[in-house]
Structures are given as structure tokens and as C-alpha cells.
mmCIF file of C-alpha atoms in Angstrom:
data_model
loop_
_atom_site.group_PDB
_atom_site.id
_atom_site.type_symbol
_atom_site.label_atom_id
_atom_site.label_comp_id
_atom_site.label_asym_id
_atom_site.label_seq_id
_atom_site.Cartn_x
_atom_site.Cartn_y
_atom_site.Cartn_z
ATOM 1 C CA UNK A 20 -28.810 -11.420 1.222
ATOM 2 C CA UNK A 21 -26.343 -9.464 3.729
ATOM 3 C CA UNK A 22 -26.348 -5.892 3.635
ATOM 4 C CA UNK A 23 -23.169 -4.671 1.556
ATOM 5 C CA UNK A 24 -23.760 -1.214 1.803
ATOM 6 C CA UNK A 25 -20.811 0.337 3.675
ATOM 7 C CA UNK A 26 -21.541 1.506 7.497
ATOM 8 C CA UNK A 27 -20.047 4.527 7.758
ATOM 9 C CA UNK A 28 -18.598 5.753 10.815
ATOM 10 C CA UNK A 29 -17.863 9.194 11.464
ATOM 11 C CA UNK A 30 -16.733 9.894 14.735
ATOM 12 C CA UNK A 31 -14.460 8.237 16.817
ATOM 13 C CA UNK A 32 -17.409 8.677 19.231
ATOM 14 C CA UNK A 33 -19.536 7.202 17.367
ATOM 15 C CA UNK A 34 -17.210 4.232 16.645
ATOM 16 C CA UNK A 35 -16.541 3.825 20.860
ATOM 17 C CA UNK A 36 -20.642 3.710 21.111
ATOM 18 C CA UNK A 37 -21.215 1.250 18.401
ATOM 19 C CA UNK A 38 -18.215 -0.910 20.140
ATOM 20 C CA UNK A 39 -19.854 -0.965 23.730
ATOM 21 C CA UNK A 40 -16.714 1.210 24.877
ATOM 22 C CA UNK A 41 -16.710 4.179 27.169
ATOM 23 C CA UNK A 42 -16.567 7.787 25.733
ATOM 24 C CA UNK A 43 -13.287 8.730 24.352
ATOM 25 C CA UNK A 44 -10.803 10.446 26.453
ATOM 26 C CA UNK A 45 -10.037 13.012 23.054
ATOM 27 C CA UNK A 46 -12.865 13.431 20.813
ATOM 28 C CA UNK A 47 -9.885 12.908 17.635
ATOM 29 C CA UNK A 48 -8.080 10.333 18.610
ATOM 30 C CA UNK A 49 -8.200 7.004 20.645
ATOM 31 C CA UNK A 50 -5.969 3.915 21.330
ATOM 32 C CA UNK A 51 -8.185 0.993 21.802
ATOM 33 C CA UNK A 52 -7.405 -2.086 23.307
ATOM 34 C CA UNK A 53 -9.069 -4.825 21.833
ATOM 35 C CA UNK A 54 -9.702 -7.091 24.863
ATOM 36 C CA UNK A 55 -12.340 -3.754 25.955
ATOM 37 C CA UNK A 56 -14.739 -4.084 23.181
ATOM 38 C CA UNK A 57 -18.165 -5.060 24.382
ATOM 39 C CA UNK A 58 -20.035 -5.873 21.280
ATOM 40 C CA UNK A 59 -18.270 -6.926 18.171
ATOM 41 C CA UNK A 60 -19.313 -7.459 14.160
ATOM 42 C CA UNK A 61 -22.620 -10.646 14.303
ATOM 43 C CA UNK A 62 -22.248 -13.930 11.976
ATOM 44 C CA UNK A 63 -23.261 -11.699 8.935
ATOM 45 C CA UNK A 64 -20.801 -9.896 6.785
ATOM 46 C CA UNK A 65 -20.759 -6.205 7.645
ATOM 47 C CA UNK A 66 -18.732 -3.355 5.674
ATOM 48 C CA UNK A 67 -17.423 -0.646 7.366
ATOM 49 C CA UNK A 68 -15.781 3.114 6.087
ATOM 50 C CA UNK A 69 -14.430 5.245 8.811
ATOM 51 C CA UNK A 70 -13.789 9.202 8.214
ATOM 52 C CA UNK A 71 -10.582 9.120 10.092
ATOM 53 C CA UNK A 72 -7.447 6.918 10.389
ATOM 54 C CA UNK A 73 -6.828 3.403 11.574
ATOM 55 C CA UNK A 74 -4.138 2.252 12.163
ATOM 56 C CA UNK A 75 -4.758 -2.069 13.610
ATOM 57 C CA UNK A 76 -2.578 -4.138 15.531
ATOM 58 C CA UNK A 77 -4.508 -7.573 16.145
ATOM 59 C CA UNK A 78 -4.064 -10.936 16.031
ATOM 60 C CA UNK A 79 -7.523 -11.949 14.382
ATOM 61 C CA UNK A 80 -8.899 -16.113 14.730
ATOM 62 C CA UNK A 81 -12.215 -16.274 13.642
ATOM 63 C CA UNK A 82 -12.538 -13.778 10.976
ATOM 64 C CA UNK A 83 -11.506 -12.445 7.206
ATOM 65 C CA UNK A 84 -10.989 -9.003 6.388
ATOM 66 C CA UNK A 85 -11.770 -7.466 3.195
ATOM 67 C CA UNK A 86 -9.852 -4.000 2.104
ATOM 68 C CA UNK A 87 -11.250 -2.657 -0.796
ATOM 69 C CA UNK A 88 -12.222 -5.590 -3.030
ATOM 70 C CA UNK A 89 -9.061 -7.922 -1.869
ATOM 71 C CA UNK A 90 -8.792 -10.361 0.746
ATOM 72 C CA UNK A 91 -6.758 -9.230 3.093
ATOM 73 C CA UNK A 92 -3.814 -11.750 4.113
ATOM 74 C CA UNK A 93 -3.277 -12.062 8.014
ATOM 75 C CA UNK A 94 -1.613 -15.301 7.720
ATOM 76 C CA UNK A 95 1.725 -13.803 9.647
ATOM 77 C CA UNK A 96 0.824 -10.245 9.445
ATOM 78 C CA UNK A 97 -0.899 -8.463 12.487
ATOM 79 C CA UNK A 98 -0.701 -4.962 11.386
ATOM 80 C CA UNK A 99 -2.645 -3.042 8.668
ATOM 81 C CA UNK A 100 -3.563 0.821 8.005
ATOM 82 C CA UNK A 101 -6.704 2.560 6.947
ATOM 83 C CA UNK A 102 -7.118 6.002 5.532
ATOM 84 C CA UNK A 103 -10.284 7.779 5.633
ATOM 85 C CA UNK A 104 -12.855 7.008 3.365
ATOM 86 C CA UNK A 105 -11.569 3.324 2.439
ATOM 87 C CA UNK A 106 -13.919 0.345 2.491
ATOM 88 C CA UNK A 107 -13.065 -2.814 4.649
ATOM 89 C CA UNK A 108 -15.362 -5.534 5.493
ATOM 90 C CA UNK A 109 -15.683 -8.491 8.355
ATOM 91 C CA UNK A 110 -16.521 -11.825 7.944
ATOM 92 C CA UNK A 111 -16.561 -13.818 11.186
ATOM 93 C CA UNK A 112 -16.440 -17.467 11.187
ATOM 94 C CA UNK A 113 -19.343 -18.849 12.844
ATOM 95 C CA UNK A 114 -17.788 -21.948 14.024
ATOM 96 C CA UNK A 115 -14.651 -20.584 15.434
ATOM 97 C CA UNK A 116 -14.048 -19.415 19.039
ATOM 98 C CA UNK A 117 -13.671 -15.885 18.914
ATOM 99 C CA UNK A 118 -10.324 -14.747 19.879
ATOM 100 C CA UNK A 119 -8.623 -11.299 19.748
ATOM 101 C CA UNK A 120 -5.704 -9.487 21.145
ATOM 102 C CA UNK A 121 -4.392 -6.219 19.821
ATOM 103 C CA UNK A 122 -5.209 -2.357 19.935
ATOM 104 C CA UNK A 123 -6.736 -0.123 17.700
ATOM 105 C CA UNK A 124 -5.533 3.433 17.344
ATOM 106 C CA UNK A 125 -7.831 5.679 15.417
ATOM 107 C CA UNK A 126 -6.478 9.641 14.865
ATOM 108 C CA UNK A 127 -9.334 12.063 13.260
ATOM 109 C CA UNK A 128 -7.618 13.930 10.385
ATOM 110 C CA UNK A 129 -8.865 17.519 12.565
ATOM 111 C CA UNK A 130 -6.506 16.337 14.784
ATOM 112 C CA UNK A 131 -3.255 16.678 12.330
ATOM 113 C CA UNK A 132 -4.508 20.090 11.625
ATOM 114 C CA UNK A 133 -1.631 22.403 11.323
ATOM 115 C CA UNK A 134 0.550 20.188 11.966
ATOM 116 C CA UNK A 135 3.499 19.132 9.162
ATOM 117 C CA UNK A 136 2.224 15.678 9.933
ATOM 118 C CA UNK A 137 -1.087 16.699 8.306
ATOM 119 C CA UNK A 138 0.301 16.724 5.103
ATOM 120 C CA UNK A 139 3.529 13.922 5.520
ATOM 121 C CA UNK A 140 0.883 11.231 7.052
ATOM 122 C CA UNK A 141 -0.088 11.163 3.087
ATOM 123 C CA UNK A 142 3.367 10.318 1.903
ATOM 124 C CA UNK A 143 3.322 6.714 3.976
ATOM 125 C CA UNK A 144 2.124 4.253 1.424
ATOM 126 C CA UNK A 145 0.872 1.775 3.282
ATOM 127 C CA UNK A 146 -1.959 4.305 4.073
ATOM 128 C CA UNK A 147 -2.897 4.783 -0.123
ATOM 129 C CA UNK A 148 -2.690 0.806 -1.528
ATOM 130 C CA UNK A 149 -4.256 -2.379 -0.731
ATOM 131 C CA UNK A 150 -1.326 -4.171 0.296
ATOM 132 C CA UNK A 151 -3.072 -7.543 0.216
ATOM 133 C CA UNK A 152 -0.835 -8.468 3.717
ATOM 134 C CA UNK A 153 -0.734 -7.336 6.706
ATOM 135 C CA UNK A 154 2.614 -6.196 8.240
ATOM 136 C CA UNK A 155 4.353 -9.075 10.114
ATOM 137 C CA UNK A 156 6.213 -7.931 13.443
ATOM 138 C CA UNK A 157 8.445 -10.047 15.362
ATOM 139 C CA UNK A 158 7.646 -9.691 18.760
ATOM 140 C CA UNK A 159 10.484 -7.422 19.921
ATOM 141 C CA UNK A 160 8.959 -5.021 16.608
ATOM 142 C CA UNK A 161 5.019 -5.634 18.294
ATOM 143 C CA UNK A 162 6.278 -4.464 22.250
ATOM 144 C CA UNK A 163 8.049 -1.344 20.122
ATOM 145 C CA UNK A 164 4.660 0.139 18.495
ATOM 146 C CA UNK A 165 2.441 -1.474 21.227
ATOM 147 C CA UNK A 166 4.227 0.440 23.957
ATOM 148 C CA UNK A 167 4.167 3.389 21.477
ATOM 149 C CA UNK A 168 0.362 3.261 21.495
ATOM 150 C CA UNK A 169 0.132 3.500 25.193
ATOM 151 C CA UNK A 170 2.399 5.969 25.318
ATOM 152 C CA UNK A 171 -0.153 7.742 23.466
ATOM 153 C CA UNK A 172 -3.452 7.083 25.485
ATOM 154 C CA UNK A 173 -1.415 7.999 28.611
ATOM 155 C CA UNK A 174 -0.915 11.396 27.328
ATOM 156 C CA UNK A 175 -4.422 12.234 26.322
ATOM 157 C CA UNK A 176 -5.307 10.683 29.713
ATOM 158 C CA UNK A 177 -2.957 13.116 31.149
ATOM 159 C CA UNK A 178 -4.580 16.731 31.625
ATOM 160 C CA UNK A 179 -4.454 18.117 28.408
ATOM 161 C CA UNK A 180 -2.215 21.069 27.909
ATOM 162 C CA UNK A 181 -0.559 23.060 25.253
ATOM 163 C CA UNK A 182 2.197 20.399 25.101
ATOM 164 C CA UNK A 183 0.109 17.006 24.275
ATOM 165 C CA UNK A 184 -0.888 17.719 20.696
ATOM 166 C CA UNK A 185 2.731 18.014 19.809
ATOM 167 C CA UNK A 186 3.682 14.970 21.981
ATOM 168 C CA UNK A 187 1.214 13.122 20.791
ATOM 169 C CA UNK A 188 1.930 14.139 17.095
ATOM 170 C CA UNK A 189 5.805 13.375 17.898
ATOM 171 C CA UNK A 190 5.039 9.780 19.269
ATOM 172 C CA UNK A 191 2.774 9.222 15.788
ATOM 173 C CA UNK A 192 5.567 10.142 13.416
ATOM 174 C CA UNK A 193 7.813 7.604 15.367
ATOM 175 C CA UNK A 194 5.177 4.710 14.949
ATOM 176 C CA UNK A 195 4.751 5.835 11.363
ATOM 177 C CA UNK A 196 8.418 5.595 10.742
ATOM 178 C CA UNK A 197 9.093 1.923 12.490
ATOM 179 C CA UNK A 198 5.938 0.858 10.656
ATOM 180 C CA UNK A 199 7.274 2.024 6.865
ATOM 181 C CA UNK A 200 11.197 0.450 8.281
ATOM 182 C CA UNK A 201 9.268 -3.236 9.290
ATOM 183 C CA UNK A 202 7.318 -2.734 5.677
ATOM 184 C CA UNK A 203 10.881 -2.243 4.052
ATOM 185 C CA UNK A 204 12.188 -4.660 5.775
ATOM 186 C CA UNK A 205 9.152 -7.169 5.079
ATOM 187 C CA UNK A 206 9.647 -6.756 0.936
ATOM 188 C CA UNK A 207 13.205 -7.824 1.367
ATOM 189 C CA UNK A 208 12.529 -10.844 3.865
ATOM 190 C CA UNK A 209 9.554 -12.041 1.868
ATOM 191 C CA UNK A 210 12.124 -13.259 -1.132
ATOM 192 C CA UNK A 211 10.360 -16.395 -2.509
ATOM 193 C CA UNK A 212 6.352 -14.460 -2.842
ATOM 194 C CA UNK A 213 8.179 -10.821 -4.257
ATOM 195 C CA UNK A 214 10.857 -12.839 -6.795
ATOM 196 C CA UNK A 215 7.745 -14.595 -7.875
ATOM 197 C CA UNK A 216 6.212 -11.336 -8.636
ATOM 198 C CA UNK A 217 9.237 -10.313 -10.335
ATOM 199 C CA UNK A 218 9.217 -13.404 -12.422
ATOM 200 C CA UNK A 219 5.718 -12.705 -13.363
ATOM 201 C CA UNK A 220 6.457 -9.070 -14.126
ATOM 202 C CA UNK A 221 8.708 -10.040 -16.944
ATOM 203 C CA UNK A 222 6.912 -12.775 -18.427
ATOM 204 C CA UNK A 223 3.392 -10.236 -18.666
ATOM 205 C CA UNK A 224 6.166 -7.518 -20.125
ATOM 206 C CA UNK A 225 7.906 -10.287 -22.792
ATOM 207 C CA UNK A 226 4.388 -11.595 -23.905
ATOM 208 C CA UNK A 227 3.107 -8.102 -24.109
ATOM 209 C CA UNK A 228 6.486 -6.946 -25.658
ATOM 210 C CA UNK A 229 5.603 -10.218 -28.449
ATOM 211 C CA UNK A 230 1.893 -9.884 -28.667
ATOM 212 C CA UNK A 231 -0.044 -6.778 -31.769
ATOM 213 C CA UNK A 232 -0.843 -4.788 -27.939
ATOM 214 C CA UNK A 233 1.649 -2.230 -29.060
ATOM 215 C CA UNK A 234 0.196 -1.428 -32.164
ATOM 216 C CA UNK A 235 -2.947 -1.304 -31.120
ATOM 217 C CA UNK A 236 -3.073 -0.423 -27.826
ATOM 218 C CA UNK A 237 0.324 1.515 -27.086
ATOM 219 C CA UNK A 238 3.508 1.059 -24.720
ATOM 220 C CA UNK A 239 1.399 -0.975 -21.221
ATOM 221 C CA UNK A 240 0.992 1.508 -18.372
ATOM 222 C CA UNK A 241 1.693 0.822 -14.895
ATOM 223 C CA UNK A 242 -1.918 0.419 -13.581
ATOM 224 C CA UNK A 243 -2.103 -2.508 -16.534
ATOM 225 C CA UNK A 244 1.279 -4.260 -15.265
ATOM 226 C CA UNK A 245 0.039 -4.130 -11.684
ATOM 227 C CA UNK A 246 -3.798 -5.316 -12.299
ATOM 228 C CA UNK A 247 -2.321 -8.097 -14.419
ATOM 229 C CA UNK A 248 -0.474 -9.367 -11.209
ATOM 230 C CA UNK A 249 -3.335 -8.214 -9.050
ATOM 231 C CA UNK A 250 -1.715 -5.737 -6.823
ATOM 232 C CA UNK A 251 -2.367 -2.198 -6.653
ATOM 233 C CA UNK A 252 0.392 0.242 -8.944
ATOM 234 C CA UNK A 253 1.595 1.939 -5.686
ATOM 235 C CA UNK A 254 2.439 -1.224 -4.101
ATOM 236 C CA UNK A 255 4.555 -2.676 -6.741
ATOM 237 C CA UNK A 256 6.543 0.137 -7.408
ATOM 238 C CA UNK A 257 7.818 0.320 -4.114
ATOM 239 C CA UNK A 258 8.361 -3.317 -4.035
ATOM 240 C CA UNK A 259 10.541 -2.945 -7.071
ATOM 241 C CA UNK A 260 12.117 -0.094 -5.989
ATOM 242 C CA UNK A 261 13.362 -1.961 -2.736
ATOM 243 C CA UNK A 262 13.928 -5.006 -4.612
ATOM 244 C CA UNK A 263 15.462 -3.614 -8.189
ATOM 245 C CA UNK A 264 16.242 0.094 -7.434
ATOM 246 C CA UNK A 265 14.010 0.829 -10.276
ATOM 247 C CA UNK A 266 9.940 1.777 -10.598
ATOM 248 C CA UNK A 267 7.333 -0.144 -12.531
ATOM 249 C CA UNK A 268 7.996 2.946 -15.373
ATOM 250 C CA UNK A 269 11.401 2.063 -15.531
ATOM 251 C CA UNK A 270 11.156 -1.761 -15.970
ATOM 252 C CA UNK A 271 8.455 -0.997 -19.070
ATOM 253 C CA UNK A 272 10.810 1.764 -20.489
ATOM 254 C CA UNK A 273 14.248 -1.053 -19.798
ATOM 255 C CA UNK A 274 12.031 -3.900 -21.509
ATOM 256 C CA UNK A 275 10.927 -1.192 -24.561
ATOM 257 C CA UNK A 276 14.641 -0.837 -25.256
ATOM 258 C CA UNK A 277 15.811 -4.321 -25.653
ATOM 259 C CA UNK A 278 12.854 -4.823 -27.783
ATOM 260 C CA UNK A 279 14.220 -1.873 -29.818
ATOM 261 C CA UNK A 280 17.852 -2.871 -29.921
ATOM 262 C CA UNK A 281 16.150 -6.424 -30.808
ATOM 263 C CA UNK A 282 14.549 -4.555 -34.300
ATOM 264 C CA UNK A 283 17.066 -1.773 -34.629
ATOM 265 C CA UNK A 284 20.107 -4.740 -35.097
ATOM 266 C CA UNK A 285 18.049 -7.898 -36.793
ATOM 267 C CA UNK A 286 15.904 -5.821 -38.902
ATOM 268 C CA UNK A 287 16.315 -3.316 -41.706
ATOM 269 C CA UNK A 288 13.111 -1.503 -40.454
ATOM 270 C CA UNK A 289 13.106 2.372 -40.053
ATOM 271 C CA UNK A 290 13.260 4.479 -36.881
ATOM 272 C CA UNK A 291 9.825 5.391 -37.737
ATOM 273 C CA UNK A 292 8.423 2.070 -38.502
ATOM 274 C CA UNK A 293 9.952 0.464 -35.221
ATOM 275 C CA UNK A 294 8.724 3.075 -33.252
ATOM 276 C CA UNK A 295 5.024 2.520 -34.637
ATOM 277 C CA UNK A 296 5.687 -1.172 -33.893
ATOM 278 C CA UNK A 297 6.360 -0.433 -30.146
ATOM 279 C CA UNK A 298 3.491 2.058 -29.642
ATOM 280 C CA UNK A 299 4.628 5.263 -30.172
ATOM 281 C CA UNK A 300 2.476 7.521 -31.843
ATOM 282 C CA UNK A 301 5.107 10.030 -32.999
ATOM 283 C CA UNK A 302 8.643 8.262 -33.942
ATOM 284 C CA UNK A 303 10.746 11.666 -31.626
ATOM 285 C CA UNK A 304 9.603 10.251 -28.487
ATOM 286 C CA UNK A 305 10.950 7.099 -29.143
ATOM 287 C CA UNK A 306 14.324 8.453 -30.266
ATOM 288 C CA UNK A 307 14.124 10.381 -26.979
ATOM 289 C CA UNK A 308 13.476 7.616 -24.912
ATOM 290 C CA UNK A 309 16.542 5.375 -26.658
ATOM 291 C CA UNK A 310 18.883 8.540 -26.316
ATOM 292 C CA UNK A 311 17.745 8.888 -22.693
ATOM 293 C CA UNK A 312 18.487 5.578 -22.227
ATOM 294 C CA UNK A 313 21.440 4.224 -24.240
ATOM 295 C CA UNK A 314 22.831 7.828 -24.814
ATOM 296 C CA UNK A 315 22.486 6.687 -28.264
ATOM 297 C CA UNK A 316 20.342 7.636 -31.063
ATOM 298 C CA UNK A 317 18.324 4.605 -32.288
ATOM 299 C CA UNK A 318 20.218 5.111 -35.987
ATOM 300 C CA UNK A 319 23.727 5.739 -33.919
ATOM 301 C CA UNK A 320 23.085 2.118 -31.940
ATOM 302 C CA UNK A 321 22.418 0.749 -35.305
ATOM 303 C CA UNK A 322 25.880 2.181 -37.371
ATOM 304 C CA UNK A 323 27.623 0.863 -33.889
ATOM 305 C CA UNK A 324 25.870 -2.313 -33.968
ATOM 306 C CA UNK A 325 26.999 -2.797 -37.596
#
């Protein structure tokens, strides 16, 4: 049986040992290029949890990543983050040649210390969700953060002086904002695998919408939509907000109300009895909700239905 228990790393010295490389340059930070790594992951599965961030740009042949519990898609994609403490695993193919090309930029959380990037670095999603797929870049996109990279390891190569921190911190905020415009821009070009999501999102909301869930269970929360379509709640929210303009919250509260306006005009049913039919515990949220949404009262949509 392989060993599944997580190697942690905790050092980007440490990681640079493991990896055959020569001691960092900055004990917090490090741009790697791939090609230098002396001794990579054996035939045998191997997961791995670093305490600081990774951010990956590699073209993998011969092996399957794992982030969190999810396969991680690198069909197109040849770019993926890490925050600390996340679990990813390798799986190298032992028939394949192994191949690689890419570099590997690694930044110690001590490092953003007192910095605002300390706390904004938290605010890029990619970093908190499992996308599932790794970030496609056309190759005019991959020179752009590649060059940014070594525009990075030349500076800590440089003597260090009370300038490179915030050069170095100025050149990661620019790679942090192409990377979250090329993930926008990836939701929108990726039409036919999001619209299928979208198509999937209403059919779990109809059936569920349909099914006794309500009664018994309440109005479906977010984390339920987005494990029923097996992607993390984060992730689809900001594909629907790209896509739709709206959150996962919204299209749960927009399907709510046409079931509502659905019972409010082809039944004879009370407020209070439709809102225990749609999962609302006490009948004033509903009427909330409705107002908040319709600017109607669920009894004033009913008179003006009439």
C-alpha cells in the first residue's frame, strides 16, 4: 500500500534539498525552473502539503495531480495555485517518458509580512477552491508571467537592499492580477463545459424546487448546489457571477420566487402555508424575501395576479 500520509514541507529550504537544487538565493521565496530539479517524485504516489505558496507553471507528460480530493485537469491548462496548508498529490506514469518544462515560484507567507499584499493575496480565489483545471495561457499570456517570474529571481539575485521586498512584492501583485484576468477570461471562453454547468444548476434547483427537500430539509444552501455538481461553492459563484451577473445565493433565492409566484397564483394556499412548503421556518422571512425581490408582498402579487 503507498504511503498517503501527506509530506509536509516547511521551508522553501527544505523543499530546494528534497528537489536536488542548490540553496535558495532568499530563504522566503524562490522561482524555480523546472528543467533544474535533480530528483523528482518515484513510481509511487506521494502527497505533498507545503507551509507557503505555490504558485506552478508546467507543462506536465507523465503524471496526474491530485488537489485536495479532485483530479486535477491539465488537459490545456498549465497553471495552478497552492495556498499553504493544502494537500496535492503526484502520480507519475511509469511507462511514460518523463517530460517537464515550466517554473515553480514558491513565496513564504513571512515574506508578505507587513505588506498590504499579506492580507489581498487572500482575496484571489484561485488560491481558496479546487478549481478542478488548471489555467490555460496562450503563449503570448505564458512569456507575460514567465518573464514576470524571472524578473523576480533576478531581483533576489541582485544584492538585496531596502528596495527588493517592495519590488519584488510589486512584480507579485502584477502576476496575481494577469493570472485572476486569464481566469476571467477562461470562464467566458470555456462556453460549452460552464453552460453545461449552468444547465445542470437549474435542473438540481427545479428537481429540488419539485421534490418534499423543502419541507424537510429547508431552502438548499450553496455548499449543497455546488457538491451536487462537484465543484467547490467558491468556484461556482464566481463562475456565475462572470457568466450570469448573479451568485449561487441569488440563483436559489430567483428559483424560490418563481416557485412562489407558481403557488401564490394557481393555488388558494396561505402566505403561511406556502412559505412552510418552501422551507421557511417562520412565514416573515419569506414575505421579506418576495418584497425584496418583486417589491411586492406575496398577498399584493396575488390581488395583482387576480
Amino acid at each position: 500500500m503507498p504511503n498517503t500520509q501527506p509530506l509536509r514541507i516547511k521551508t522553501i529550504s527544505e523543499y530546494h534539498q528534497i528537489s536536488g537544487l542548490p540553496k535558495p538565493e532568499h530563504p522566503l521565496i524562490s522561482a524555480i525552473n523546472l528543467e533544474d530539479i535533480k530528483n523528482l517524485p518515484g513510481n509511487e504516489p506521494i502527497n505533498l502539503v507545503f507551509d507557503f505558496y505555490s504558485i506552478s507553471l508546467k507543462r506536465i507528460s507523465n503524471a496526474r495531480i491530485k488537489y485536495g480530493q479532485q483530479q486535477y485537469d491539465f488537459d490545456e491548462g498549465v497553471m495552478f495555485f497552492m495556498a499553504p496548508n493544502q494537500v496535492f498529490g503526484i502520480e507519475v506514469d511509469k511507462e511514460a517518458t518523463t517530460k517537464r518544462s515550466g517554473w515553480l515560484l514558491f513565496i513564504h507567507p513571512d515574506f508578505l509580512w507587513n505588506t498590504p499584499l499579506a492580507k489581498t493575496i487572500k482575496q484571489y480565489e484561485y488560491f481558496n477552491y479546487s478549481v478542478h483545471e488548471a489555467l490555460f495561457l496562450s503563449d503570448k499570456e505564458e512569456t507575460t508571467i514567465v518573464n514576470i517570474m524571472k524578473n523576480i529571481q533576478q531581483e533576489y539575485h541582485s544584492n538585496i537592499d531596502k528596495f527588493s521586498q517592495d519590488v519584488i512584492i510589486a512584480q507579485l501583485e502584477l502576476l496575481l492580477t494577469y493570472s485572476e484576468r486569464f481566469y476571467n477570461r477562461q470562464f467566458l471562453t470555456r462556453k460549452i463545459t460552464n453552460h453545461k454547468i449552468l444547465d445542470r444548476l437549474e435542473e438540481i434547483l427545479t428537481e429540488y424546487f419539485n421534490s418534499n427537500d423543502l419541507i424537510q430539509k429547508g431552502l438548499p444552501t450553496v455548499q449543497y448546489v455546488a457538491e451536487a455538481l462537484n465543484v467547490t461553492p467558491v468556484y461556482l459563484s464566481s463562475l456565475l457571477k462572470v457568466l450570469t451577473g448573479q451568485s449561487t445565493q441569488q440563483h436559489i433565492h430567483d428559483k424560490l420566487i418563481d416557485k412562489a409566484k407558481e403557488r401564490l397564483s394557481a393555488t388558494s394556499l396561505s402566505v403561511s402555508e406556502i412559505a412552510y412548503e418552501l422551507g421557511f421556518e417562520h412565514p416573515q422571512s419569506f414575505s421579506k424575501l418576495f418584497k425584496t425581490k418583486t417589491n411586492l408582498s406575496p398577498l399584493e402579487f396575488r390581488h395583482s395576479f387576480n
